[in-house]
Short mmCIF file of C-alpha atoms in Angstrom, two decimals:
data_model
loop_
_atom_site.label_atom_id
_atom_site.label_comp_id
_atom_site.label_asym_id
_atom_site.label_seq_id
_atom_site.Cartn_x
_atom_site.Cartn_y
_atom_site.Cartn_z
CA MET G 1 -0.15 0.40 0.32
CA VAL G 2 1.28 3.16 -1.02
CA VAL G 3 -0.47 6.45 0.41
CA LEU G 4 0.97 9.40 -2.52
CA ALA G 5 -1.05 12.40 -0.23
CA ALA G 6 -3.68 13.12 2.21
CA SER G 7 -5.55 16.11 2.20
CA ILE G 8 -8.41 18.27 3.08
CA ILE G 9 -10.55 20.43 0.34
CA SER G 10 -14.30 22.43 0.45
CA LYS G 11 -16.59 20.44 -1.47
CA SER G 12 -16.22 23.62 -4.03
CA GLY G 13 -12.78 22.11 -4.69
CA LYS G 14 -10.53 24.66 -2.10
CA VAL G 15 -7.88 22.74 -1.15
CA LEU G 16 -7.24 23.23 2.62
CA LEU G 17 -4.63 20.94 3.47
CA SER G 18 -2.54 18.50 1.92
CA ARG G 19 0.50 16.15 2.77
CA GLN G 20 2.55 14.59 0.25
CA PHE G 21 4.18 11.25 1.74
CA VAL G 22 6.50 10.20 -1.82
CA ASP G 23 8.33 12.96 -3.94
CA MET G 24 5.95 14.56 -6.08
CA SER G 25 6.06 17.93 -7.81
CA ARG G 26 3.53 20.98 -6.67
CA ILE G 27 2.14 20.40 -9.83
CA ARG G 28 1.14 17.64 -10.11
CA ILE G 29 -0.28 17.34 -6.27
CA GLU G 30 -2.40 20.25 -7.32
CA GLY G 31 -3.27 18.84 -10.61
CA LEU G 32 -5.02 15.44 -8.83
CA LEU G 33 -6.50 17.35 -6.25
CA LEU G 34 -8.12 20.05 -8.57
CA ALA G 35 -9.53 17.04 -10.76
CA PHE G 36 -11.34 15.50 -7.72
CA PRO G 37 -14.43 17.42 -6.92
CA LYS G 38 -15.04 16.32 -10.88
CA LEU G 39 -15.56 13.05 -10.11
CA VAL G 40 -17.15 12.84 -7.49
CA GLY G 41 -20.91 11.49 -8.38
CA THR G 42 -24.14 12.19 -6.14
CA GLY G 43 -25.98 9.72 -5.00
CA LYS G 44 -23.52 6.71 -5.16
CA GLN G 45 -22.94 4.46 -1.90
CA HIS G 46 -18.93 4.39 -2.80
CA THR G 47 -16.31 6.55 -1.34
CA TYR G 48 -13.78 5.86 -3.90
CA VAL G 49 -12.82 6.74 -7.29
CA GLU G 50 -10.44 5.75 -9.77
CA THR G 51 -8.81 7.00 -12.70
CA GLU G 52 -6.42 5.32 -15.30
CA ASN G 53 -2.92 6.60 -12.95
CA VAL G 54 -4.42 6.61 -9.00
CA ARG G 55 -7.37 6.10 -6.82
CA TYR G 56 -9.20 8.66 -4.58
CA VAL G 57 -10.56 7.19 -1.24
CA TYR G 58 -12.57 9.80 0.80
CA GLN G 59 -14.65 10.58 3.37
CA PRO G 60 -17.05 13.52 3.31
CA ILE G 61 -16.74 15.52 7.00
CA GLU G 62 -19.59 18.36 7.35
CA ALA G 63 -19.05 20.56 4.40
CA LEU G 64 -15.46 19.34 3.47
CA TYR G 65 -13.58 16.44 1.63
CA LEU G 66 -10.94 14.29 3.80
CA LEU G 67 -9.15 12.56 0.55
CA LEU G 68 -6.52 10.03 0.35
CA VAL G 69 -4.26 9.90 -3.01
CA THR G 70 -3.39 6.21 -3.68
CA ASN G 71 -1.36 4.45 -6.22
CA LYS G 72 -3.66 1.64 -8.13
CA GLN G 73 -2.41 -0.97 -6.26
CA SER G 74 -2.87 -0.26 -2.90
CA ASN G 75 -4.72 -2.77 -0.67
CA ILE G 76 -8.47 -0.40 -0.66
CA LEU G 77 -9.16 -2.19 3.22
CA GLU G 78 -5.83 -0.83 4.57
CA ASP G 79 -6.56 2.56 2.93
CA LEU G 80 -10.31 2.56 4.19
CA ASP G 81 -8.79 1.47 7.69
CA THR G 82 -6.29 4.75 7.48
CA LEU G 83 -8.82 6.96 6.51
CA ARG G 84 -10.75 5.65 9.49
CA LEU G 85 -8.23 6.83 11.70
CA LEU G 86 -7.92 10.32 10.19
CA SER G 87 -11.58 11.38 10.34
CA LYS G 88 -11.32 10.28 13.95
CA LEU G 89 -8.47 12.50 14.33
CA VAL G 90 -9.50 15.49 12.79
CA PRO G 91 -11.99 16.17 15.10
CA GLU G 92 -9.46 16.26 17.96
CA TYR G 93 -7.75 19.14 16.93
CA SER G 94 -10.22 21.12 14.75
CA TYR G 95 -13.26 21.38 16.51
CA SER G 96 -15.23 23.55 13.53
CA LEU G 97 -14.77 21.56 10.51
CA ASP G 98 -14.72 24.09 8.11
CA GLU G 99 -12.75 26.21 6.08
CA GLU G 100 -11.41 28.76 9.08
CA GLY G 101 -11.10 25.62 11.79
CA ILE G 102 -8.99 24.04 9.11
CA GLY G 103 -6.77 26.79 8.44
CA LYS G 104 -6.40 27.38 12.07
CA THR G 105 -4.75 24.02 13.30
CA ALA G 106 -3.20 22.70 9.63
CA PHE G 107 0.47 22.23 10.90
CA GLU G 108 -0.98 20.03 13.91
CA LEU G 109 -3.22 18.50 11.74
CA ILE G 110 0.21 17.81 9.50
CA PHE G 111 2.09 16.81 12.30
CA ALA G 112 -0.34 14.06 13.07
CA PHE G 113 -0.82 13.00 9.49
CA ASP G 114 3.02 12.27 9.80
CA GLU G 115 2.72 10.56 12.57
CA ILE G 116 -0.34 7.53 11.04
CA ILE G 117 1.56 8.08 7.48
CA SER G 118 5.30 6.95 7.08
CA LEU G 119 6.79 7.07 3.27
CA GLY G 120 3.21 6.19 2.47
CA HIS G 121 2.79 3.36 5.25
CA LYS G 122 0.33 3.18 7.76
CA GLU G 123 1.93 2.97 11.11
CA ASN G 124 0.02 0.91 13.57
CA VAL G 125 -1.20 3.93 15.99
CA THR G 126 -4.33 4.62 17.79
CA VAL G 127 -5.45 8.47 18.17
CA ALA G 128 -4.34 8.35 21.34
CA GLN G 129 -0.94 7.48 21.06
CA VAL G 130 -0.97 9.78 18.31
CA LYS G 131 -1.77 12.55 20.41
CA GLN G 132 0.93 11.99 22.75
CA TYR G 133 3.33 11.66 20.58
CA CYS G 134 2.44 15.09 18.98
CA GLU G 135 2.47 16.68 22.45
CA MET G 136 5.45 15.18 24.20
CA GLU G 137 8.25 18.15 25.06
CA SER G 138 11.41 18.50 24.11
CA HIS G 139 14.09 19.00 26.79
CA GLU G 140 16.47 20.74 24.27
CA GLU G 141 13.39 23.54 23.61
CA LYS G 142 12.27 23.83 27.50
CA LEU G 143 16.86 24.35 28.24
CA HIS G 144 17.05 26.93 25.35
CA LYS G 145 13.89 29.05 27.02
CA MET G 146 15.47 28.87 30.18
CA VAL G 147 18.92 30.38 28.65
CA LEU G 148 17.01 33.44 27.09
CA GLN G 149 14.88 34.32 29.87
CA SER G 150 17.75 34.55 32.03
CA LYS G 151 19.56 36.70 29.53
CA ILE G 152 16.45 38.82 29.06
CA ASN G 153 16.30 38.99 33.05
CA ASP G 154 20.24 39.57 32.93
CA THR G 155 19.52 42.70 30.56
CA LYS G 156 17.05 44.24 33.06
CA ASP G 157 19.56 44.37 35.81
CA VAL G 158 22.23 45.88 33.53
CA MET G 159 19.42 48.64 32.72
CA LYS G 160 18.29 49.44 35.95
CA ARG G 161 22.09 49.49 37.35
CA LYS G 162 22.55 52.16 34.51
CA ALA G 163 19.47 53.84 35.63
CA SER G 164 20.67 54.25 39.39
CA GLU G 165 24.45 55.33 38.01
CA ILE G 166 22.77 57.81 35.90
CA ASP G 167 20.79 59.28 38.80
CA LYS G 168 23.32 59.37 41.06
CA SER G 169 25.58 60.88 38.57
CA LYS G 170 22.97 64.00 38.02
CA ILE G 171 22.35 64.49 41.75
CA GLU G 172 26.30 64.98 41.86
CA LYS G 173 26.67 67.48 39.54
CA GLY G 174 23.72 69.24 40.91
CA ARG G 175 25.41 69.61 44.41
CA GLY G 176 28.54 71.19 42.46
CA ASP G 177 26.85 73.25 40.25
CA GLN G 178 26.07 76.97 41.80
CA GLY G 179 24.62 78.82 38.87
CA GLY G 180 22.17 76.10 37.64
CA PHE G 181 19.19 74.05 38.56
CA GLY G 182 18.63 73.25 42.35
CA LEU G 183 19.10 69.86 43.76
CA MET G 184 15.52 69.73 43.87
CA SER G 185 14.90 70.18 40.52
CA LEU G 186 17.47 67.65 39.60
CA GLN G 187 15.86 65.25 41.94
CA SER G 188 12.26 66.04 40.37
CA MET G 189 13.50 65.28 36.72
CA GLY G 190 16.39 63.05 36.92
CA SER G 191 15.84 60.32 40.17
CA GLY G 192 11.97 60.14 39.77
CA ARG G 193 11.49 60.00 35.95
CA ILE G 194 14.26 57.90 34.77
CA GLU G 195 13.49 55.39 37.43
CA ASP G 196 9.68 54.95 36.61
CA SER G 197 10.80 55.13 32.72
CA PHE G 198 13.22 52.30 33.64
CA SER G 199 10.73 50.36 35.83
CA ASP G 200 7.69 49.89 32.84
CA MET G 201 10.33 49.51 30.30
CA SER G 202 10.52 46.61 27.85
CA ILE G 203 13.42 45.25 25.94
CA SER G 204 13.45 47.63 22.85
CA GLY G 205 15.53 46.30 19.90
CA GLY G 206 18.76 47.43 18.05
CA GLY G 207 20.62 50.79 19.22
CA GLY G 208 17.36 53.44 19.88
CA GLY G 209 15.82 51.73 22.53
CA GLY G 210 16.63 52.16 26.03
CA PHE G 211 19.29 54.93 26.98
CA GLY G 212 21.02 53.83 23.61
CA SER G 213 20.60 56.49 21.49
CA GLY G 214 23.79 58.23 22.48
CA SER G 215 22.42 61.93 21.98
CA GLY G 216 22.77 64.24 24.40
CA PHE G 217 20.42 66.53 26.56
CA GLY G 218 20.59 69.46 28.70
CA LEU G 219 18.89 69.69 32.18
CA SER G 220 16.71 72.47 30.66
CA THR G 221 15.25 69.78 28.30
CA ASP G 222 11.41 69.09 29.24
CA VAL G 223 9.89 65.53 30.07
CA GLU G 224 8.61 65.09 26.48
CA SER G 225 11.95 65.85 24.71
CA PHE G 226 13.38 63.62 26.96
CA SER G 227 10.57 61.16 26.76
CA SER G 228 11.50 60.72 22.54
CA LYS G 229 15.15 61.14 22.63
CA SER G 230 14.93 57.63 25.06
CA LYS G 231 13.50 56.17 22.46
CA GLY G 232 16.04 56.98 19.87
CA ARG G 233 14.15 59.67 18.03
CA PRO G 234 15.82 62.40 16.47
CA PRO G 235 15.27 65.31 18.77
CA SER G 236 13.15 68.51 17.43
CA SER G 237 15.72 70.90 18.44
CA ALA G 238 19.85 70.84 18.00
CA THR G 239 20.30 73.36 20.87
CA ALA G 240 23.40 72.93 22.17
CA PRO G 241 22.92 72.00 25.93
CA PRO G 242 24.44 74.89 28.46
CA LYS G 243 28.15 74.55 29.31
CA GLY G 244 28.55 72.57 33.10
CA LEU G 245 24.69 71.75 32.85
CA GLY G 246 24.53 68.97 30.58
CA MET G 247 25.88 65.61 30.61
CA GLN G 248 26.56 63.01 27.37
CA LEU G 249 24.66 59.70 27.79
CA GLY G 250 27.19 56.69 26.19
CA LYS G 251 25.77 53.89 24.65
CA SER G 252 25.89 50.52 26.76
CA GLN G 253 27.53 48.64 24.90
CA LYS G 254 27.02 45.46 26.56
CA THR G 255 23.29 45.86 26.77
CA ASN G 256 22.62 46.63 23.09
CA GLN G 257 25.05 44.23 21.56
CA PHE G 258 23.16 41.31 23.50
CA LEU G 259 19.69 42.71 21.92
CA GLU G 260 21.51 42.73 18.40
CA SER G 261 22.39 38.86 19.24
CA LEU G 262 18.27 38.27 20.12
CA LYS G 263 17.49 40.08 17.01
CA ALA G 264 19.92 37.97 14.69
CA GLU G 265 18.61 34.51 16.53
CA GLY G 266 14.69 35.28 14.93
CA GLU G 267 13.57 37.09 18.72
CA VAL G 268 10.93 39.72 18.57
CA ILE G 269 12.12 42.77 20.46
CA LEU G 270 9.37 45.24 21.36
CA GLU G 271 10.22 48.76 21.72
CA ASP G 272 7.80 50.27 24.77
CA VAL G 273 6.38 53.30 23.26
CA GLN G 274 5.04 55.88 25.48
CA PRO G 275 2.06 57.69 23.99
CA LYS G 276 2.45 61.51 24.12
CA ALA G 277 -0.39 63.65 26.20
CA GLY G 278 -1.81 65.29 23.07
CA GLN G 279 -2.32 62.19 21.58
CA SER G 280 -4.63 61.01 24.20
CA LYS G 281 -8.35 60.81 23.16
CA SER G 282 -9.98 63.79 23.89
CA ALA G 283 -13.51 63.58 25.73
CA ALA G 284 -16.23 64.95 24.05
CA PRO G 285 -16.89 68.81 24.72
CA PRO G 286 -19.24 69.44 28.04
CA PRO G 287 -22.38 71.46 27.16
CA THR G 288 -22.28 74.77 27.29
CA ASP G 289 -25.55 75.89 27.48
CA PRO G 290 -27.77 76.13 31.23
CA ILE G 291 -29.77 73.36 30.59
CA THR G 292 -29.40 70.22 27.40
CA LEU G 293 -31.17 67.68 26.97
CA THR G 294 -30.36 65.11 25.36
CA VAL G 295 -32.88 62.35 22.72
CA GLU G 296 -30.88 58.99 22.29
CA GLU G 297 -32.60 56.06 20.54
CA LYS G 298 -30.55 52.68 20.16
CA LEU G 299 -31.23 50.08 17.46
CA ASN G 300 -30.72 46.41 17.69
CA VAL G 301 -31.55 44.97 14.53
CA THR G 302 -31.39 41.52 13.24
CA LEU G 303 -32.43 40.86 9.55
CA LYS G 304 -32.37 37.34 7.79
CA ARG G 305 -30.33 37.03 4.74
CA ASP G 306 -33.59 35.96 2.36
CA GLY G 307 -35.69 38.64 3.83
CA GLY G 308 -37.51 39.34 6.95
CA VAL G 309 -37.10 40.89 10.44
CA SER G 310 -35.92 38.28 12.99
CA ASN G 311 -35.51 41.36 15.88
CA PHE G 312 -36.06 44.75 15.98
CA ASP G 313 -35.78 46.58 19.13
CA VAL G 314 -35.52 50.20 19.51
CA GLN G 315 -34.74 51.32 23.19
CA GLY G 316 -34.54 55.32 23.94
CA THR G 317 -34.05 58.04 27.07
CA LEU G 318 -34.64 61.47 27.42
CA SER G 319 -31.69 62.56 30.04
CA LEU G 320 -31.21 66.02 31.57
CA GLN G 321 -28.28 67.78 32.26
CA ILE G 322 -28.47 71.52 34.47
CA LEU G 323 -24.87 73.26 34.96
CA ASN G 324 -25.77 75.78 37.52
CA GLN G 325 -28.37 75.02 40.87
CA GLU G 326 -30.40 78.63 40.34
CA ASP G 327 -31.81 76.18 36.83
CA ALA G 328 -32.48 73.26 38.64
CA GLN G 329 -36.38 73.56 39.77
CA ILE G 330 -37.73 73.26 36.68
CA GLN G 331 -40.24 71.13 34.61
CA VAL G 332 -40.11 69.89 30.75
CA GLN G 333 -42.74 70.08 28.65
CA ILE G 334 -42.45 67.40 25.57
CA GLU G 335 -44.01 66.47 22.44
CA THR G 336 -44.47 62.95 20.77
CA GLY G 337 -44.87 62.22 17.21
CA GLY G 338 -47.77 59.49 18.18
CA ASN G 339 -46.04 56.58 17.21
CA PRO G 340 -48.67 53.82 18.50
CA GLY G 341 -45.91 51.56 18.29
CA VAL G 342 -43.63 53.57 21.31
CA LEU G 343 -44.33 52.72 24.45
CA PHE G 344 -43.23 55.26 27.25
CA LYS G 345 -41.93 54.64 30.90
CA ALA G 346 -41.21 57.61 33.02
CA HIS G 347 -38.83 57.78 35.84
CA PRO G 348 -39.92 56.63 39.17
CA ASN G 349 -39.38 60.19 40.96
CA MET G 350 -41.24 61.84 37.95
CA ASN G 351 -45.01 62.90 38.63
CA LYS G 352 -46.75 60.23 36.48
CA GLU G 353 -50.18 61.62 36.52
CA LEU G 354 -48.74 65.45 35.49
CA PHE G 355 -47.08 63.28 32.38
CA SER G 356 -50.09 61.63 31.61
CA ASN G 357 -52.58 64.54 30.94
CA GLU G 358 -50.02 66.94 29.90
CA ASN G 359 -46.73 65.30 28.42
CA ILE G 360 -44.68 67.58 31.29
CA LEU G 361 -42.09 66.08 33.01
CA GLY G 362 -41.52 67.29 36.72
CA LEU G 363 -40.45 65.35 39.88
CA LYS G 364 -43.07 64.83 42.65
CA ASP G 365 -42.02 67.09 44.70
CA PRO G 366 -42.02 70.60 43.08
CA ASN G 367 -39.66 71.81 45.75
CA ARG G 368 -36.88 69.14 45.17
CA PRO G 369 -34.16 70.54 42.61
CA PHE G 370 -32.60 68.08 39.94
CA PRO G 371 -29.22 67.33 40.28
CA THR G 372 -27.04 69.57 38.62
CA GLY G 373 -22.93 69.54 37.70
CA GLN G 374 -21.02 67.87 35.18
CA GLY G 375 -19.04 65.56 37.81
CA GLY G 376 -21.62 62.59 37.87
CA ASP G 377 -22.66 60.66 34.43
CA ALA G 378 -21.94 62.59 31.79
CA ALA G 379 -25.29 61.54 30.43
CA GLY G 380 -27.11 63.74 32.77
CA VAL G 381 -30.41 62.75 34.56
CA GLY G 382 -32.73 60.18 33.10
CA LEU G 383 -36.34 61.72 33.04
CA LEU G 384 -37.73 59.41 30.47
CA LYS G 385 -37.48 55.71 28.98
CA TRP G 386 -39.47 54.47 25.56
CA ARG G 387 -39.41 50.66 23.57
CA MET G 388 -40.72 50.06 20.17
CA GLN G 389 -40.30 46.36 18.92
CA SER G 390 -41.77 45.39 15.45
CA THR G 391 -41.48 42.32 12.94
CA ASP G 392 -42.42 45.21 10.24
CA GLU G 393 -39.78 45.17 7.81
CA SER G 394 -41.22 48.45 6.29
CA VAL G 395 -39.51 50.12 9.49
CA VAL G 396 -36.37 49.32 9.14
CA PRO G 397 -33.87 52.17 8.32
CA LEU G 398 -31.84 50.51 6.06
CA THR G 399 -32.10 46.79 4.40
CA ILE G 400 -28.79 44.95 3.30
CA ASN G 401 -29.30 42.30 0.05
CA CYS G 402 -26.33 39.56 -0.32
CA TRP G 403 -26.02 37.60 -3.38
CA PRO G 404 -22.67 35.33 -3.93
CA SER G 405 -21.98 33.21 -6.41
CA VAL G 406 -19.63 31.06 -7.94
CA SER G 407 -18.22 31.44 -11.59
CA GLY G 408 -15.42 29.42 -12.33
CA HIS G 409 -12.67 29.91 -9.79
CA GLU G 410 -13.70 32.87 -8.84
CA THR G 411 -16.95 34.38 -6.68
CA TYR G 412 -18.60 37.50 -7.81
CA VAL G 413 -20.70 38.90 -4.56
CA SER G 414 -23.25 41.79 -5.47
CA ILE G 415 -24.28 43.92 -2.17
CA GLU G 416 -27.18 46.48 -2.22
CA TYR G 417 -28.43 48.58 0.10
CA GLU G 418 -32.11 50.11 0.27
CA ALA G 419 -32.27 52.82 3.11
CA SER G 420 -35.70 54.07 4.28
CA SER G 421 -37.15 58.23 3.46
CA LEU G 422 -37.78 58.33 7.18
CA PHE G 423 -34.32 58.85 7.46
CA ASP G 424 -31.11 60.39 6.43
CA LEU G 425 -28.25 58.06 7.56
CA ARG G 426 -24.84 59.73 8.28
CA ASN G 427 -21.11 57.48 8.33
CA VAL G 428 -22.56 54.27 7.36
CA VAL G 429 -20.30 51.17 7.42
CA ILE G 430 -21.24 48.07 6.20
CA ALA G 431 -18.60 45.45 7.05
CA VAL G 432 -18.85 42.44 4.79
CA PRO G 433 -16.70 39.27 6.02
CA LEU G 434 -14.79 37.40 3.53
CA PRO G 435 -12.59 33.77 3.83
CA ALA G 436 -8.81 34.38 4.50
CA LEU G 437 -7.12 36.05 1.32
CA ARG G 438 -3.76 36.84 0.73
CA GLU G 439 -4.66 39.86 -0.88
CA ALA G 440 -7.49 42.68 -0.85
CA PRO G 441 -10.09 41.58 -2.91
CA SER G 442 -10.88 43.12 -6.44
CA VAL G 443 -13.64 45.25 -6.14
CA ARG G 444 -15.89 46.07 -9.37
CA GLN G 445 -18.24 48.42 -8.84
CA ILE G 446 -18.95 50.42 -5.48
CA ASP G 447 -21.18 53.62 -4.79
CA GLY G 448 -19.15 55.28 -2.00
CA GLU G 449 -15.76 54.21 -0.39
CA TRP G 450 -14.22 50.76 0.84
CA ARG G 451 -11.45 49.41 2.80
CA TYR G 452 -9.80 45.83 3.16
CA ASP G 453 -8.82 44.69 6.96
CA SER G 454 -6.65 42.29 6.19
CA ARG G 455 -6.03 40.98 10.12
CA ASN G 456 -10.05 40.55 10.58
CA SER G 457 -10.59 39.54 6.92
CA VAL G 458 -13.77 41.86 6.77
CA LEU G 459 -14.33 44.07 3.92
CA GLU G 460 -15.77 47.72 5.16
CA TRP G 461 -18.18 49.67 2.22
CA SER G 462 -18.27 53.48 3.72
CA ILE G 463 -21.20 56.07 3.24
CA LEU G 464 -20.68 59.44 4.00
CA LEU G 465 -24.77 60.87 4.00
CA ILE G 466 -27.63 58.22 2.72
CA ASP G 467 -30.23 61.05 1.90
CA ASN G 468 -32.89 61.22 -0.80
CA SER G 469 -29.93 61.48 -3.45
CA ASN G 470 -28.66 57.87 -2.87
CA ARG G 471 -31.58 55.68 -1.07
CA SER G 472 -30.25 52.44 -2.92
CA GLY G 473 -26.66 51.92 -3.82
CA SER G 474 -24.76 48.80 -4.93
CA MET G 475 -21.45 47.17 -4.52
CA GLU G 476 -19.61 44.14 -6.44
CA PHE G 477 -16.42 42.48 -5.72
CA VAL G 478 -14.87 39.17 -6.70
CA VAL G 479 -13.27 36.82 -3.93
CA PRO G 480 -11.31 33.06 -5.10
CA PRO G 481 -14.13 30.30 -4.69
CA ALA G 482 -15.83 30.12 -1.19
CA ASP G 483 -18.88 29.09 0.27
CA SER G 484 -22.19 31.82 0.25
CA SER G 485 -22.07 31.33 4.04
CA VAL G 486 -18.47 33.02 4.49
CA PHE G 487 -20.27 36.40 4.00
CA PHE G 488 -22.30 36.72 7.09
CA PRO G 489 -23.42 37.56 9.29
CA ILE G 490 -23.20 41.64 7.40
CA SER G 491 -22.62 44.16 10.41
CA VAL G 492 -23.98 47.40 9.70
CA GLN G 493 -23.26 51.12 12.02
CA PHE G 494 -24.93 54.33 11.12
CA LEU G 495 -26.24 57.04 13.02
CA ALA G 496 -29.51 59.86 12.23
CA THR G 497 -30.45 63.06 13.95
CA ASN G 498 -33.96 62.19 13.84
CA THR G 499 -35.56 59.27 15.46
CA PHE G 500 -39.10 57.13 15.82
CA SER G 501 -40.53 58.23 18.85
CA ASP G 502 -40.19 61.42 17.17
CA LEU G 503 -39.81 63.15 20.41
CA LYS G 504 -39.51 66.74 21.19
CA VAL G 505 -38.57 69.60 23.90
CA VAL G 506 -41.53 71.89 23.77
CA ASN G 507 -40.40 74.13 26.59
CA VAL G 508 -38.78 74.06 29.98
CA ILE G 509 -41.38 75.49 32.86
CA PRO G 510 -38.84 77.66 35.68
CA LEU G 511 -40.66 77.19 39.09
CA LYS G 512 -39.56 79.55 40.33
CA GLY G 513 -41.11 81.74 38.08
CA GLY G 514 -39.13 84.45 35.82
CA ALA G 515 -38.20 84.19 31.98
CA PRO G 516 -37.45 80.55 31.11
CA PRO G 517 -33.88 79.69 31.02
CA LYS G 518 -32.00 78.71 27.90
CA TYR G 519 -31.60 75.12 27.01
CA SER G 520 -30.73 73.02 24.33
CA GLN G 521 -31.63 69.71 22.55
CA ARG G 522 -29.56 67.07 21.21
CA THR G 523 -31.38 63.93 19.36
CA GLN G 524 -29.57 61.18 17.70
CA LEU G 525 -30.53 57.76 16.54
CA ILE G 526 -27.56 55.28 16.75
CA THR G 527 -26.73 51.35 15.78
CA GLU G 528 -25.53 49.25 18.79
CA ASN G 529 -26.48 45.93 17.41
CA TYR G 530 -27.61 46.18 13.61
CA GLN G 531 -26.69 42.85 11.42
CA VAL G 532 -27.52 40.60 8.51
CA VAL G 533 -27.34 36.95 9.03
#
C-alpha cells in the first residue's frame, strides 16, 4: 500500500490542507486534487473513485472532504482503515470543521498525519498514541527557553544599574553646580522619572532603545523631549546644552550587543513606546448651555439574509443635564410624534399623572431640584425611557441584500442597500466578512468608498451620507471560490439626527417664576447591534 497524499478540501474544490508522503511536484498534486471534485458523483454509496493512474479514497466530513490519493496497486481495505483513523483524528484537533477551523490547526493536523502515515505506509497507532506523540515536550526547547529568559533578566538588571548610575551622577553634578538648577529640580527630573521610565521599560530593539540613543541633552530639556530622545527618536531641535549643565549619555555597549544578538537569532524585540499626552483621545466637549436635554435611541436589529426581520428593538432615553443650581427647579414639556408602537415609561421620581395628562415631566416634589453639575454621569439624569418592537420590515431604516455566486474559479458578490425615506443616515459602514485572502478583493463597482481590513478579513463599505439623492446603492467585488455562508453575518453602523419616537422638547418651565431658562436639545439615533445573518 502506498498513500501518495492525504488532503482536506472543500466541496467546492478549494484545497485547505495537503500532505504528500512521496516525492511529487506541486503541479502534479494540485492537478490531482483539482480533478477530484469533477469525478465525485452524487447519490453513490461507495467512497472511492479511480482514474488511469491513481485512486481517490474519500469521506465527507460536514462541508469538507477528507481525501487519500493512492496508487491503484494499493490495498483498498488498508486505505479505508487509514481513512477512518484520520477521520477520528481531525475533530480532535479542529473543533470547527470548516475552512477557518482547518486553517487555524493546519500544522497540528499535518504533524498528526505524519504520525499515522510514514513514507506512504500506515503506522500501527491509535488516536490516543498520536495525540501523546504530538504533545511530548522537548528537553532542548525547555533548556533554550530557560537560557533565553536568563539573558533577558540579566539585561533588565544591567538597565536598572545604568539608571541608578545616571541618577547618582545627576545628583552629584547638581550639588556641585552653583549657577544652575537646584537639588530639588535635579531630583524631580532625574530620580523619579528615570526610575519610572526604567521600571516600565520593555526590552527595546537595536541601538535605538533604552538609553542607547547616544544623543546628549541638557537639564533644561523638558520631559517630553527627554522621553522622545530616550526612545531613539531624533531631537526636535539641535540646541546645544548649556556648558556645565549637560551630560553626555553614552551607549550601553553590553546591553545593545546582546539585543542585537537576540534579533539575529530571530527573537522579536518589543519597544516600549510611551504615548504623548496630546495623543490621548479627548473627551466629548461639555455642554455650554445652562440646560441640555438629550434624546437618544439605540437600534438592535437582526435581518434575515433571505428577507424578513428576525429582531427589531428600539430603546430610547431622554436625559437632562443642568449646569447651575439656580436652574434646577424646572419642569420639561415634551411632544411625541404619536407613533403607536412606542411605549413610554417615566422615571419613578416623576409625577406620572402630570406626564400622562399634559406631557410635562416634573418631580413628584416640586420643591426638590434636579441634580446639577458635570461631575456625575456624563449622560445626565434620565427622565424618560421608551421602547419599540416590530417584525414589520417597512420600519427598518436600512436593508441589505447580498448575492454571492460562484463562477469558475471566482466568487462574485453583489451587495445592495435600500434606505428608508424617513431617515437621513450618516457615517454608514457596512462590514462584510471574507474568507482568508492573500491580497485585497477586487472591487469592480461601488457607490461610496471601501477599505479592506486584512487582520480581521473584513471588507468595509463606507457611505458618508444617505439621503434622497442615494436611497439605494450597490457594490460588487470578486474573491476566490468560497461558500456563501462565509459572507455573513454582515454588520452595519450608522447614525441619524431624527428618531422613531419623534420626541421633541417644547418648553422648559421654571417653577420659581421668571423667564424660561436657555436650553438646547440633542437628538440622535445610533446602532448598537445591526446585523444581517
